[in-house]
Each structure stands twice: as C-alpha cells, then as structure tokens.
Amino acid sequence: MTRALILGGTADAGLLAAEVARARIDAVYSYGGRTRAPADQPLPTRIGGFGGVSGLVDTIRGEGITHVIDATHPFAAEMSRNAVEACAQTGTPLIALERAPWTKAPGDNWIEIPDVAAAVGALPDSPANVFLAIGRQHIAPFATRPQHAYTLRFVDPPEAPLPFAAEVIVSRGPFTFDGELEMMRARGIAWIVARNSGGDGARAKIDAARTLGLPVIMISRPKLPERLRVESVAEIMQWLGHRTCLGA
Ligand code: 3Y8
Ligand code: NAP
C-alpha cells in the first residue's frame, strides 16, 4: 500500500499535492517551517524539520512511508542530501521533482557565478540600485558593499534589523512580468541578483531584466547527489503507478 512523503515548499510541489489528492493516494506534505503562513495543501501537512537524517529515518519508519518525493526548491540542498541518505538507509524509493534551470535567451545579460559570496564580488564598486531577489537567509554578505541602494524581497516582514540599509518588499510570489517591470522602473534598478530557481514562479524578473537591458548576477545551483529525477508532475504520478490526464 503506497504512503508517500512529499518534501514540498514550492509551487511545483503544490501542483503535485493536488494530483496526489485527486488520485486519493495516501500522502503527507511537508514544509520546512520557513514562512509564517505557508499555503494550504489538500493533503495532511507537517511543518518543520525532521531532525537531520536520523529524524527523517524515524519519520519514514514511524509513519510507514513507502515512497519519498523530493519536490523542494533546487537550492534546498541540505534537505535533498538528507533525503538521499535517509532513503538509502531505509531502502525507500526516492524521486526528485526538479524543474530545469533557466537558460539564457537572446538579449540576456547574465553574470553567472557559483554562490552568494561570489555575487557580492560581481557588483560594481560605484554605487548602484540593486535588487536582491534571493530572499532573507543569505543577504548578510552584501553588508560589505554598503555603497549600494538595495531593494530586498521577503516572503514575511523582517523580524530582526537588517545587516544593511535596504528597502524590503514583502511578497511571496508568484510574480508577474508587468509587476516586475513596474517595480524595477520605479526604483531605477540597475542590477539584479537572483538564484537560478527555474520554474515560472519567479522567472518574471529575468524577463523584465532582459526587456530593461539590465545585468543579472545569476547564482548557479548547488551540486546535489545523484538521485532519480523528473521535471513533471505526470512523471511522478507514473512513478507512483498512477496514470493522469496530464499526459506524459
Ligand atoms: C516556505 C511556501 C507558490 C509558492 C511560491 C517557486 C516560486 C515564489 C522562487 C524573488 C525570488 C526565493 C524564496 C522564492 C521562490 C516561489 C514559491 C518560490 C524566491 C515559498 C514557501 C516557502 C518559501 C521559503 C522561501 C525561502 C526563500 C525562498 C523567497 C509558502 C513562498 C527568494 C528563493 O523568509 C525566509 O526564511 C524564506 C526563505 C527559503 C529563500 C531565502 O533564503 O530567503 N523561499 N518560499 C517553504 C517551507 O517552509 O518549506 O510559504 O507557501 C514558496 C515559493 N518560493 O505557491 O506559488 O519556485 O516555487 N522563494 C530564490 O529563488 O532565491 C523568490 O523574490 O524573485
Ligand atoms: P535547506 O537549507 O535545504 O534545509 C535546511 C533544513 O530545513 C533541512 O535539513 C530540514 O531540517 C529543514 N527542511 C527543509 N525543507 C524541508 C521540508 N520541505 N520539510 C521538512 N523539513 C525541511 O532548506 P531551505 O533552502 O531553507 O528551504 C526550506 C524550504 O523552503 C523547503 O521546503 C524549500 O522547498 C522551500 N524553498 C526554498 C527556497 C530556497 O531558495 N532555498 C526557495 C523556495 C522554496 P532537518 O535537518 O531538521 O530535517
């Protein structure tokens, strides 16, 4: 009897949860507890960490989980690594729902860099209006470049003082092309720092940057361990042994 654990927290994971619920597959949806009010899901939902690999092993065994689906964000590297380890220890089938990275289109001006630390170094020395579209957890390194006027975007209002002066936009996305264009024009944004999240929920800023001819400092994805991975909900449903109207 199938009992799936969906490691969620993304728009794609929400689409998967809807299909799994529609197919009446026994499943649990899991959030890491990063935001104050995560979106409701049509499945029994747990919120918060498992307690590392051992905690996830205990959950798999204690909850009788038969399949694990890693539908986390491509930058949720620790969760993905823990899932590979825990599923190896328990012999539990694991699959990842991982959308393709964004690729450069004609007109894109990307400076591709490996991590946030390198992103700071890629900014110009002379003061500029910079949009940091990388959330809340990894902005501290930009305190070493206080000459810039920063615009940040968080899911929830900041709880602690910021490490540098900045304007904070509170919005959880998904974002629209027109909304991103308006936001960037209104603030005279000259540089954008983004992670290569892929998917549609946050790509509008990349399209708006292209239209405005703005440079994007694009942070590449972390390396993840080898595991079975697909890009569509339909392939996950087939892996779970269910045909869907979504097609292949
Ligand atoms: C808690 C679940 C939906 C889901 C929306 C997607 C789209 C917007 C791209 C920008 C970039 C960013 C950030 C982002 C994206 C979607 C999707 C996606 C980027 C929610 C959600 C949770 C989180 C966690 C949050 C992080 C933060 C990252 C904001 C829900 C809304 C910047 C990633 O305050 C914090 O601690 C927030 C932390 C991890 C990265 C960071 O380091 O700050 N996502 N985002 C999940 C959990 O607890 O398990 O609250 O409902 C999900 C979404 N985030 O329904 O359409 O790709 O699916 N989220 C990045 O790309 O750099 C926004 O602003 O342009
Ligand atoms: P992370 O750094 O890879 O994980 C750190 C720890 O958070 C994990 O070891 C685990 O704690 C816990 N955790 C993460 N995701 C979890 C989940 N879905 N269910 C239960 N516990 C989880 O994770 P992150 O980058 O902070 O992302 C946290 C959540 O936000 C994920 O659900 C992810 O899909 C979502 N998200 C992240 C980003 C991003 O930019 N990173 C963007 C959009 C959405 P324990 O070790 O205690 O088990």
Coordinates of C-alpha atoms and ligand atoms in Angstrom, one line a residue:
M1 CA 0.0 0.0 0.0
T2 CA 1.5 3.4 -1.1
R3 CA 2.1 6.1 1.5
A4 CA 4.1 9.0 0.1
L5 CA 6.0 11.7 1.8
I6 CA 6.2 14.9 -0.3
L7 CA 9.1 17.2 0.7
G8 CA 7.4 20.4 -0.5
G9 CA 7.7 24.2 -0.3
T10 CA 7.5 25.1 -3.9
A11 CA 4.7 25.9 -6.5
D12 CA 5.5 22.6 -8.3
A13 CA 5.1 20.7 -5.0
G14 CA 1.7 22.3 -4.6
L15 CA 0.7 21.1 -8.1
L16 CA 1.9 17.6 -7.3
A17 CA -0.1 17.6 -4.0
A18 CA -3.3 18.5 -5.9
E19 CA -2.7 15.5 -8.3
V20 CA -1.9 13.1 -5.5
A21 CA -5.0 14.2 -3.5
R22 CA -7.1 13.8 -6.7
A23 CA -5.8 10.3 -7.2
R24 CA -6.6 9.6 -3.5
I25 CA -3.0 8.4 -2.8
D26 CA -2.2 8.2 0.9
A27 CA 0.4 11.0 1.3
V28 CA 1.8 13.6 3.7
Y29 CA 3.0 17.0 2.6
S30 CA 6.0 18.5 4.4
Y31 CA 7.1 22.2 4.8
G32 CA 10.3 23.2 6.5
G33 CA 8.6 25.9 8.5
R34 CA 10.5 28.7 6.9
T35 CA 7.5 31.0 6.4
R36 CA 4.8 32.2 8.8
A37 CA 1.8 31.1 6.9
P38 CA 2.6 28.6 4.1
A39 CA 0.0 27.9 1.5
D40 CA -2.6 25.3 2.5
Q41 CA -2.3 21.9 0.8
P42 CA -5.0 19.4 0.0
L43 CA -3.1 16.7 2.0
P44 CA -2.3 16.1 5.6
T45 CA 0.6 18.5 6.2
R46 CA 3.5 18.6 8.7
I47 CA 5.6 21.7 9.2
G48 CA 9.2 21.9 10.5
G49 CA 12.5 20.0 10.2
F50 CA 12.7 16.2 10.8
G51 CA 15.9 16.5 12.9
G52 CA 18.5 15.7 10.3
V53 CA 18.9 12.3 8.5
S54 CA 18.1 10.3 11.7
G55 CA 15.0 12.3 12.2
L56 CA 13.9 11.7 8.6
V57 CA 14.7 7.9 9.0
D58 CA 12.5 7.9 12.1
T59 CA 9.7 9.6 10.3
I60 CA 9.9 7.2 7.3
R61 CA 9.8 4.2 9.6
G62 CA 7.3 5.6 12.2
E63 CA 4.9 6.9 9.5
G64 CA 5.1 3.8 7.3
I65 CA 6.3 5.9 4.4
T66 CA 6.8 3.7 1.2
H67 CA 7.8 6.5 -1.3
V68 CA 9.6 9.8 -0.8
I69 CA 9.2 12.6 -3.4
D70 CA 11.7 15.5 -3.1
A71 CA 9.8 18.4 -4.5
T72 CA 11.9 21.0 -2.7
H73 CA 13.5 24.1 -4.3
P74 CA 16.8 23.4 -6.2
F75 CA 18.6 25.5 -3.5
A76 CA 17.2 23.4 -0.6
A77 CA 20.4 21.3 -0.9
E78 CA 20.6 20.1 2.7
M79 CA 17.0 18.7 2.6
S80 CA 17.8 17.0 -0.7
R81 CA 21.0 15.5 0.6
N82 CA 19.3 14.3 3.8
A83 CA 16.5 12.7 1.7
V84 CA 19.1 10.7 -0.4
E85 CA 20.9 9.5 2.8
A86 CA 17.7 8.6 4.7
C87 CA 16.1 6.8 1.8
A88 CA 19.4 4.8 1.3
Q89 CA 19.4 3.8 5.0
T90 CA 15.7 2.7 4.9
G91 CA 15.7 1.3 1.4
T92 CA 12.8 3.7 0.5
P93 CA 12.2 4.6 -3.2
L94 CA 13.1 8.3 -3.8
I95 CA 12.4 10.5 -6.7
A96 CA 13.0 14.3 -7.2
L97 CA 10.6 16.7 -8.9
E98 CA 13.2 19.2 -10.2
R99 CA 12.4 21.9 -12.8
A100 CA 15.0 22.7 -15.4
P101 CA 17.2 25.7 -14.7
W102 CA 16.5 28.9 -16.6
T103 CA 18.7 29.2 -19.7
K104 CA 20.0 32.4 -21.2
A105 CA 17.8 33.8 -24.0
P106 CA 18.9 36.3 -26.7
G107 CA 19.3 39.7 -25.0
D108 CA 20.0 38.3 -21.6
N109 CA 23.0 39.9 -19.8
W110 CA 23.9 37.3 -17.2
I111 CA 27.0 37.1 -15.0
E112 CA 26.9 33.5 -13.9
I113 CA 28.5 32.8 -10.5
P114 CA 28.8 29.8 -8.2
D115 CA 27.5 31.2 -4.9
V116 CA 26.3 34.2 -3.0
A117 CA 29.8 35.2 -1.8
A118 CA 30.9 35.5 -5.5
A119 CA 27.7 37.5 -6.2
V120 CA 28.9 40.3 -3.9
G121 CA 32.2 40.5 -5.8
A122 CA 30.4 40.7 -9.1
L123 CA 28.7 44.0 -8.2
P124 CA 30.3 47.3 -9.4
D125 CA 32.3 49.4 -7.0
S126 CA 30.4 52.6 -7.9
P127 CA 27.0 53.0 -6.1
A128 CA 24.1 51.4 -7.9
N129 CA 20.4 50.5 -7.3
V130 CA 20.5 46.7 -6.7
F131 CA 17.5 44.3 -6.5
L132 CA 18.5 41.3 -4.3
A133 CA 15.9 38.7 -5.3
I134 CA 17.4 36.0 -3.1
G135 CA 15.2 36.1 -0.1
R136 CA 16.1 36.6 3.5
Q137 CA 18.5 33.9 4.6
H138 CA 21.6 34.8 2.6
I139 CA 21.8 38.6 2.4
A140 CA 24.5 39.2 5.1
P141 CA 27.5 39.2 2.7
F142 CA 26.1 42.3 0.9
A143 CA 26.8 44.3 4.1
T144 CA 30.4 44.5 2.8
R145 CA 29.1 46.7 -0.1
P146 CA 27.1 49.4 1.8
Q147 CA 27.5 51.9 -1.1
H148 CA 24.6 50.4 -3.0
A149 CA 20.9 51.2 -2.6
Y150 CA 19.4 47.7 -2.0
T151 CA 15.8 46.5 -2.7
L152 CA 15.1 43.2 -1.0
R153 CA 12.1 40.9 -1.3
F154 CA 11.0 38.6 1.5
V155 CA 8.0 36.3 2.0
D156 CA 7.4 37.6 5.5
P157 CA 8.2 41.0 7.1
P158 CA 11.8 41.1 8.6
E159 CA 11.8 40.1 12.3
A160 CA 15.4 41.3 13.0
P161 CA 17.2 44.5 12.0
L162 CA 18.7 44.2 8.5
P163 CA 22.6 43.9 8.2
F164 CA 22.5 47.0 6.0
A165 CA 20.1 49.8 4.9
A166 CA 17.6 48.5 2.4
E167 CA 14.0 48.7 1.2
V168 CA 12.1 45.5 1.8
I169 CA 9.2 44.4 -0.4
V170 CA 7.1 41.7 1.3
S171 CA 5.6 39.4 -1.3
R172 CA 5.5 35.6 -1.7
G173 CA 5.1 35.4 -5.4
P174 CA 4.4 34.1 -8.0
F175 CA 5.4 37.4 -9.7
T176 CA 4.2 38.9 -13.0
F177 CA 6.2 40.4 -15.8
D178 CA 4.3 43.7 -15.6
G179 CA 4.7 43.9 -11.9
E180 CA 8.4 43.2 -12.1
L181 CA 8.9 45.8 -14.8
E182 CA 7.0 48.5 -12.8
M183 CA 8.9 47.6 -9.6
M184 CA 12.3 47.9 -11.3
R185 CA 11.5 51.1 -13.3
A186 CA 10.0 52.8 -10.2
R187 CA 13.3 52.1 -8.3
G188 CA 15.7 52.7 -11.1
I189 CA 17.1 49.2 -10.5
A190 CA 20.4 48.8 -12.4
W191 CA 21.5 45.3 -11.2
I192 CA 19.6 42.2 -10.2
V193 CA 21.0 39.3 -8.1
A194 CA 19.0 36.1 -8.5
R195 CA 19.3 32.3 -7.9
N196 CA 18.7 30.0 -10.9
S197 CA 15.5 28.7 -9.3
G198 CA 13.9 27.7 -12.6
G199 CA 10.2 27.3 -12.9
D200 CA 7.7 30.0 -13.7
G201 CA 7.0 31.4 -10.2
A202 CA 10.0 33.7 -10.1
R203 CA 11.2 34.0 -13.7
A204 CA 9.3 37.2 -14.4
K205 CA 12.2 39.2 -13.0
I206 CA 14.5 37.6 -15.5
D207 CA 12.2 38.5 -18.4
A208 CA 11.8 42.0 -17.1
A209 CA 15.6 42.4 -16.7
R210 CA 16.0 41.4 -20.4
T211 CA 13.4 44.0 -21.5
L212 CA 15.1 46.7 -19.5
G213 CA 18.6 45.6 -20.6
L214 CA 19.7 45.1 -17.0
P215 CA 22.6 42.8 -15.9
V216 CA 21.6 39.8 -13.8
I217 CA 24.1 38.2 -11.4
M218 CA 22.8 34.6 -11.7
I219 CA 23.8 32.2 -8.9
S220 CA 24.1 28.7 -10.1
R221 CA 22.5 25.8 -8.3
P222 CA 24.3 23.8 -5.7
K223 CA 25.5 20.3 -6.6
L224 CA 23.1 17.6 -5.4
P225 CA 23.8 13.9 -5.0
E226 CA 22.7 11.6 -7.8
R227 CA 19.1 10.5 -7.5
L228 CA 16.2 9.7 -9.8
R229 CA 14.7 13.0 -11.0
V230 CA 12.0 14.1 -13.3
E231 CA 10.6 17.5 -14.4
S232 CA 6.9 16.9 -14.5
V233 CA 4.1 16.0 -12.1
A234 CA 2.8 13.4 -14.6
E235 CA 6.1 11.5 -14.4
I236 CA 5.9 11.5 -10.6
M237 CA 2.3 10.1 -10.8
Q238 CA 3.5 7.4 -13.3
W239 CA 6.3 6.6 -10.8
L240 CA 3.7 6.2 -8.1
G241 CA 1.8 3.8 -10.5
H242 CA -1.0 6.3 -11.5
R243 CA -1.9 7.4 -14.9
T244 CA -3.2 11.0 -15.0
C245 CA -5.0 13.2 -17.5
L246 CA -1.8 15.4 -17.5
G247 CA -0.3 13.2 -20.2
A248 CA 3.3 12.1 -20.3
Ligands
3Y8_1 C1 8.4 28.0 2.8 C2 5.9 28.2 0.7 C3 3.6 29.3 -4.6 C4 4.9 29.1 -4.0 C5 5.8 30.3 -4.3 C6 8.6 28.6 -6.8 C7 8.1 30.0 -6.7 C8 7.8 32.1 -5.3 C9 11.1 31.4 -6.3 C10 12.1 36.5 -5.9 C11 12.6 35.1 -5.6 C12 13.2 32.9 -3.0 C13 12.3 32.5 -1.9 C14 11.3 32.0 -3.9 C15 10.6 31.3 -4.9 C16 8.2 30.6 -5.3 C17 7.2 29.8 -4.4 C18 9.5 30.4 -4.6 C19 12.3 33.0 -4.2 C20 7.6 29.9 -0.5 C21 7.2 29.0 0.6 C22 8.3 28.8 1.5 C23 9.4 29.6 0.9 C24 10.7 29.7 1.5 C25 11.5 30.8 1.0 C26 12.9 31.0 1.5 C27 13.5 31.9 0.4 C28 12.8 31.5 -0.9 C29 11.7 33.7 -1.2 C30 4.8 29.1 1.3 C31 6.8 31.1 -0.6 C32 14.0 34.2 -2.7 C33 14.2 31.8 -3.4 O1 12.0 34.1 5.0 C34 12.5 33.0 4.7 O2 13.2 32.3 5.5 C35 12.3 32.5 3.3 C36 13.1 31.5 2.9 C37 13.7 29.7 1.5 C38 15.0 31.9 0.2 C39 15.8 32.6 1.3 O3 16.9 32.1 1.5 O4 15.2 33.5 1.9 N1 11.7 30.6 -0.4 N2 9.0 30.2 -0.2 C40 8.7 26.6 2.4 C41 8.9 25.7 3.7 O5 8.8 26.2 4.8 O6 9.1 24.5 3.4 O7 5.1 30.0 2.2 O8 3.7 28.9 0.9 C42 7.5 29.1 -1.8 C43 8.0 29.7 -3.1 N3 9.2 30.2 -3.2 O9 2.6 28.8 -4.0 O10 3.5 29.8 -5.8 O11 9.8 28.5 -7.3 O12 8.0 27.6 -6.4 N4 11.2 31.9 -2.6 C44 15.1 32.1 -4.6 O13 14.7 31.7 -5.7 O14 16.2 32.7 -4.4 C45 11.7 34.4 -4.5 O15 11.7 37.2 -4.9 O16 12.1 36.9 -7.1
NAP2 P1 17.6 23.5 3.3 O1 18.6 24.6 3.7 O2 17.9 22.5 2.2 O3 17.2 22.6 4.6 C1 17.6 23.0 5.9 C2 16.8 22.2 6.9 O4 15.4 22.6 6.8 C3 16.7 20.7 6.5 O5 17.9 20.0 6.9 C4 15.4 20.3 7.2 O6 15.7 20.3 8.6 C5 14.6 21.5 7.0 N1 13.7 21.4 5.8 C6 13.9 22.0 4.6 N2 12.9 21.7 3.8 C7 12.0 20.9 4.5 C8 10.8 20.3 4.2 N3 10.2 20.5 3.0 N4 10.2 19.6 5.1 C9 10.7 19.4 6.4 N5 11.9 20.0 6.7 C10 12.6 20.7 5.8 O7 16.2 24.2 3.0 P2 15.8 25.7 2.6 O8 16.6 26.1 1.4 O9 15.9 26.5 3.8 O10 14.3 25.5 2.1 C11 13.4 25.4 3.1 C12 12.0 25.2 2.4 O11 11.8 26.3 1.6 C13 12.0 23.9 1.5 O12 10.7 23.4 1.7 C14 12.1 24.5 0.2 O13 11.5 23.7 -0.8 C15 11.5 25.9 0.3 N6 12.0 26.8 -0.6 C16 13.4 27.1 -0.5 C17 13.9 28.0 -1.5 C18 15.4 28.4 -1.4 O14 15.8 29.3 -2.1 N7 16.2 27.6 -0.7 C19 13.1 28.6 -2.4 C20 11.7 28.3 -2.4 C21 11.2 27.4 -1.5 P3 16.1 18.9 9.4 O15 17.5 18.7 9.1 O16 15.8 19.2 10.9 O17 15.2 17.8 8.9

